[in-house]
XYZ file of C-alpha atoms in Angstrom:
320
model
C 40.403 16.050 31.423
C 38.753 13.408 33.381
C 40.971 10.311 34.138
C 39.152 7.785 32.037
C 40.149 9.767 29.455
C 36.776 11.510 27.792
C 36.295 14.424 26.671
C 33.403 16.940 28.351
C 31.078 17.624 25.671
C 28.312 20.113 25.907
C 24.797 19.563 24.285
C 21.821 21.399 24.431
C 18.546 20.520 23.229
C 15.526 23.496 21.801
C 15.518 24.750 25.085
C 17.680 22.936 28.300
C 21.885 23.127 28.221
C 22.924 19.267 28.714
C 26.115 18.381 29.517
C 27.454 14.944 27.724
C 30.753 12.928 28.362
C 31.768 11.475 25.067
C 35.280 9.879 24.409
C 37.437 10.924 21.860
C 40.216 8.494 21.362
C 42.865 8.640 19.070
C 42.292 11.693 16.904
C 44.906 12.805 14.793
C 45.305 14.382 11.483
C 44.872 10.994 9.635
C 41.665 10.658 10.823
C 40.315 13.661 9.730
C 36.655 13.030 7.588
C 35.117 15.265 4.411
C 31.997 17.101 4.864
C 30.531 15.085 2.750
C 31.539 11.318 4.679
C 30.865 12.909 7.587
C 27.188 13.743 7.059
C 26.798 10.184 5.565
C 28.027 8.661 8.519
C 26.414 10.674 10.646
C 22.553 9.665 8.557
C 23.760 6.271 8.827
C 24.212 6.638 12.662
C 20.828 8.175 12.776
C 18.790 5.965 10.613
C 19.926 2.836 12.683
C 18.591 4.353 15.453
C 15.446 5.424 14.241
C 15.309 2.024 12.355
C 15.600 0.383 16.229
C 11.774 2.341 16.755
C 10.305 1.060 13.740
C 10.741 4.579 12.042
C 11.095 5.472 8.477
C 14.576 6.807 6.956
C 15.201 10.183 7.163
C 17.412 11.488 3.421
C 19.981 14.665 3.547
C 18.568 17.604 2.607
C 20.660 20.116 1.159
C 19.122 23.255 2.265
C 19.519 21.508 6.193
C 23.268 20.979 5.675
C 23.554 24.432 4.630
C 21.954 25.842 7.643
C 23.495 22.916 10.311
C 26.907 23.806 8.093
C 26.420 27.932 8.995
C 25.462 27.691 12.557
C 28.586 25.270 13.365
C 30.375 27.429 11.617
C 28.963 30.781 13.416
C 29.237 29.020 16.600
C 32.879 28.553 16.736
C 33.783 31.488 14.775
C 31.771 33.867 17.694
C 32.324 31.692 20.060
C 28.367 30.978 21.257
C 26.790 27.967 21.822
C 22.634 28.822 21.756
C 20.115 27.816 18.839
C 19.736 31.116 18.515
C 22.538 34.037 17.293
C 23.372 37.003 18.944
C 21.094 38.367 16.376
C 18.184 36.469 17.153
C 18.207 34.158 14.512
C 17.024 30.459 14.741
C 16.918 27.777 12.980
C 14.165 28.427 10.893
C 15.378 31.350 9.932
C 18.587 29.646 8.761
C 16.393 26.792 7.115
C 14.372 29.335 4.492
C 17.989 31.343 3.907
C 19.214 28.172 2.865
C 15.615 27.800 0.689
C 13.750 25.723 2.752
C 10.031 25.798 2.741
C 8.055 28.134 5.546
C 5.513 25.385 6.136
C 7.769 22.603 7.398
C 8.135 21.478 10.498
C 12.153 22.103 11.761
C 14.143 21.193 14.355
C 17.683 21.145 15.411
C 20.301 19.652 17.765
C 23.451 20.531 18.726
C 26.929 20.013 20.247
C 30.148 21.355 21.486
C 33.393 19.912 22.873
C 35.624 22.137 23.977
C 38.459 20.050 24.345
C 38.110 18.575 20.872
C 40.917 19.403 18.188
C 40.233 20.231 14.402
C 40.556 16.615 13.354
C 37.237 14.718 12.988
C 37.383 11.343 13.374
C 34.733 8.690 12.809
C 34.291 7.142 16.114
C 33.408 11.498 16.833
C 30.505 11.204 14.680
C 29.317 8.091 16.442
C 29.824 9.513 20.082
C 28.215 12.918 19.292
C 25.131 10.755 17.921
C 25.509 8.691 21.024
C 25.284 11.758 23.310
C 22.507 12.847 21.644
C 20.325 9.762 22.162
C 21.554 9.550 25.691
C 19.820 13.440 25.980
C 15.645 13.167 26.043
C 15.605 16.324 24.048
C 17.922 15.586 21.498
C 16.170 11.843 21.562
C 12.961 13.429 20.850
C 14.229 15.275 17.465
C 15.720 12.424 16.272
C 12.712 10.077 17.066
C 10.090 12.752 15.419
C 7.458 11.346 13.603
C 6.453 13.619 10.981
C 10.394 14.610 9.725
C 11.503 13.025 6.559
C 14.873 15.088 5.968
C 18.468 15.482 7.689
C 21.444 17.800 7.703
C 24.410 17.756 9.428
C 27.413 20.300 10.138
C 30.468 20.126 11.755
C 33.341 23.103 12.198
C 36.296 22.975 14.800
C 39.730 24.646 15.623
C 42.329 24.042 18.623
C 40.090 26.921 20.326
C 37.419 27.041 21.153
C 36.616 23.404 19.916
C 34.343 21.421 17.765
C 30.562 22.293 17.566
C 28.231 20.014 15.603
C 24.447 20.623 14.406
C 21.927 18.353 13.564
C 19.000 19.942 11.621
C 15.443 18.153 11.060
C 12.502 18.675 8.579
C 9.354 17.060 7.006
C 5.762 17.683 7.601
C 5.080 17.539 10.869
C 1.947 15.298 12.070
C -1.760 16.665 12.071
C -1.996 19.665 15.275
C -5.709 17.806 16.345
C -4.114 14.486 16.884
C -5.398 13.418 20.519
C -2.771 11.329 22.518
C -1.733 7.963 21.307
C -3.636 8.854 18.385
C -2.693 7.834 14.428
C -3.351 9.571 11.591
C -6.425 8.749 9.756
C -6.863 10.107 6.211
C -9.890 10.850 4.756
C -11.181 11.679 1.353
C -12.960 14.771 0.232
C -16.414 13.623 0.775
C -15.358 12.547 4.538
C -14.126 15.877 5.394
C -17.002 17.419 4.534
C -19.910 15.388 6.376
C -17.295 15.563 9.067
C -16.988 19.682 9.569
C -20.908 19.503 8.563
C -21.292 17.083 11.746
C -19.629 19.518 14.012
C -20.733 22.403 12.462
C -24.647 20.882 13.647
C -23.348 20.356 17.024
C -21.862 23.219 18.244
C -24.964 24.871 16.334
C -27.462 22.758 18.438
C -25.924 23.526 21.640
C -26.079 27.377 20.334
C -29.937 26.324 20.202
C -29.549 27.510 16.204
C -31.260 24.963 13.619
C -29.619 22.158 11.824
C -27.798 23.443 8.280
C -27.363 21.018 5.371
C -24.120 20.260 3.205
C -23.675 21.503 -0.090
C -21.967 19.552 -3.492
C -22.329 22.977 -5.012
C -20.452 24.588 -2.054
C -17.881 21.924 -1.351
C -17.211 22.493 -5.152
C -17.012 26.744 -4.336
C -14.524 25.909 -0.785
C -12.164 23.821 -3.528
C -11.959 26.980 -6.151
C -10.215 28.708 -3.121
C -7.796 26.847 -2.103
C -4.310 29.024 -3.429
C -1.954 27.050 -5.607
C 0.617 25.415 -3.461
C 3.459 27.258 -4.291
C 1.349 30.424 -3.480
C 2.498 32.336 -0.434
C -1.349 33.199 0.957
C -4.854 32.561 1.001
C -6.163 34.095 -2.447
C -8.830 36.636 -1.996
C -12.442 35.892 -2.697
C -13.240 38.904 -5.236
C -16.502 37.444 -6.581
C -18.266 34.196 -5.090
C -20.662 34.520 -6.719
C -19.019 34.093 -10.311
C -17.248 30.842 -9.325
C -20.884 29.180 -8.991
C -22.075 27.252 -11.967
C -24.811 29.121 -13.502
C -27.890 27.467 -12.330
C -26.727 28.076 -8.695
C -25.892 31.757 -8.864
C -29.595 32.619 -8.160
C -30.108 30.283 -5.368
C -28.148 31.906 -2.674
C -28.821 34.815 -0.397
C -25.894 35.621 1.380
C -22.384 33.534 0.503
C -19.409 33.925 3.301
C -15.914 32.487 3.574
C -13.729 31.593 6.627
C -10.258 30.355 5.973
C -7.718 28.975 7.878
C -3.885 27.749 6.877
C -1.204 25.905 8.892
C 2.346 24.341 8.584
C 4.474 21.490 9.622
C 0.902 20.093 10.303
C 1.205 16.712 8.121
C 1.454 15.312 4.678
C -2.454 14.306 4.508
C -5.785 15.310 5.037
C -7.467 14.085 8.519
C -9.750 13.351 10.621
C -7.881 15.569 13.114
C -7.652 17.766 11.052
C -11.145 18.949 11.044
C -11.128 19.050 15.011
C -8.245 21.746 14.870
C -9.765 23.926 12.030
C -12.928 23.659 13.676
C -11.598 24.536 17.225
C -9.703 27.610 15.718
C -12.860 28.983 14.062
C -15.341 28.178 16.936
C -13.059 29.637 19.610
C -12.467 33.049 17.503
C -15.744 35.282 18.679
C -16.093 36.574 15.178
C -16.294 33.736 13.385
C -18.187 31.312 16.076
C -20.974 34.202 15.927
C -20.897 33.874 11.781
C -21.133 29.767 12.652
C -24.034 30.309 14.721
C -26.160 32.732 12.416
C -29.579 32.023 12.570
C -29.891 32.960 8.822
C -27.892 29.904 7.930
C -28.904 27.147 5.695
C -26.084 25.182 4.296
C -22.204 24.546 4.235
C -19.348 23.773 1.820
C -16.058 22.815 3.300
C -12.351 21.529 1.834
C -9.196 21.053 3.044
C -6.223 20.573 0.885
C -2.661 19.227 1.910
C 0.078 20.049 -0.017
C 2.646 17.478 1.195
C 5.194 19.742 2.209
C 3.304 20.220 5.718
C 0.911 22.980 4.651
C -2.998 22.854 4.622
C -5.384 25.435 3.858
C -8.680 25.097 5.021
C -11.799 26.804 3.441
C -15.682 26.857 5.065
C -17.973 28.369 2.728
C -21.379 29.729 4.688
C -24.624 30.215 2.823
C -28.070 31.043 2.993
C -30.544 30.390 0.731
C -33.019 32.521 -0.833
């Protein structure tokens, strides 16, 4: 133990081993917390620093408690200290075993003090959140924009000490956002003209002619969007049929692509439409179906479903 008293503590960000000094003074039996008090104080702790950065609360999140909760408890029981378990499991993993959703963004921090006892004290909490803020990785977590929910866990014993895991969650930020860049939503209409007004470029520097936007296909790109609580893109048995009536004659050739992704914001974008037009244009196959010659018009939608997920549908036609 050093001689002002503190207690080594070892945190490591989602990658890099840091080593913190805390101090743990006073800890006894008397002082020992709940699970419960303990997470509160330890949202508390966080809020007021996100609060200092002009950043929304973040709320507790039940299935994030349970999955901080089992890999403090792993931890000490296997004595480990890695985001990952001996089995390869990370904190995802543990996030959708506790019922979290695959499409939001999640993060974790954590903590171990060797020398620490079983008792948990308050002024703990505060130094582990302390040593965490002091860390640029950890920082980074808890400074996310993006995250909306929290969890907490704590386990310790004489040996081999206390570990303590913060998990994060929410849905993420758009993946085209340029640097120093806000969101900036847009509404159906918007997105549309917008993928139509790259869709033109990148076909006139291909040398192919102009294509025009479609209500009718906008309308088609919409019918495929899955439900949210689907797990997939749904097939596209019939186009066709999904047409009203007067337009099922007017079209050649109809062709879909799609494109999904998570923890990638809670609305739809302007940068959004850069990154699902970057992933389609940079994919041979589907750049060479953007730059058929045979090409007349477009429909395009994008749907966010809060939770972080968006789906992304381009419908290509051709007129007869």
């Amino acid at each position: 133990m050093r001689r002002d008293g503190r207690r080594r503590v070892a945190s490591a960000g989602l990658s890099t081993l840091w080593l913190l000094l805390l101090a743990a003074q006073g800890l006894s039996p008397a002082d020992a917390l709940e699970l419960d008090p303990a997470r509160d104080r330890a949202l508390a702790l966080l809020n007021a620093d996100r609060s200092e950065q002009d950043l929304p609360p973040l709320q507790l999140d039940p299935a994030l408690n349970a999955a901080a909760q089992r890999h403090a408890e792993d931890m000490l029981q296997r004595d480990y200290y890695a985001h990952t378990s001996p089995e390869g499991e990370d904190v995802q993993d543990r996030f959708l075993s506790a019922g979290g959703s695959r499409w939001r963004l999640v993060a974790e921090n954590i903590a171990r003090c060797a020398e620490c006892g079983p008792a948990l004290s308050a002024d703990i909490i505060r130094q582990l959140q302390r040593g965490w803020m002091d860390s640029p990785q950890h920082r980074a977590n808890i400074l996310r924009r993006g995250i909306d929910r929290f969890g907490f866990g704590i386990a310790a014993a004489d040996q081999p000490g206390l570990y303590a895991v913060q998990t994060f969650a929410g849905p993420g930020r758009p993946r085209g956002l340029s640097e120093g860049e806000e969101p900036k939503a847009l509404a159906p209409d918007e997105l549309a003209d917008g993928m139509l007004e790259r869709l033109n470029r990148l076909r006139q520097d291909g040398g192919r002619d102009r294509i025009q936007g479609s209500p009718a296909l906008d309308a088609l790109a919409r019918s495929l969007i899955p439900d949210s609580g689907s797990g997939g893109l749904e097939r596209a048995n019939d186009l066709y049929a999904r047409l009203p009536d007067g337009e099922r004659g007017r079209w050649r050739s109809l062709g879909v692509l799609k494109a999904a992704c998570g923890g990638c914001g809670a609305r739809e974008t302007e940068a959004d439409l850069r990154f699902f037009h970057r992933q389609w244009h940079e994919r041979a196959g589907d750049e060479r179906r953007l730059l058929d010659p045979g090409l007349t018009h477009a429909g395009f939608a994008i749907e966010a479903d809060g939770s972080g997920r968006k789906t992304a549908i381009l419908v290509l036609g051709a007129v007869r």
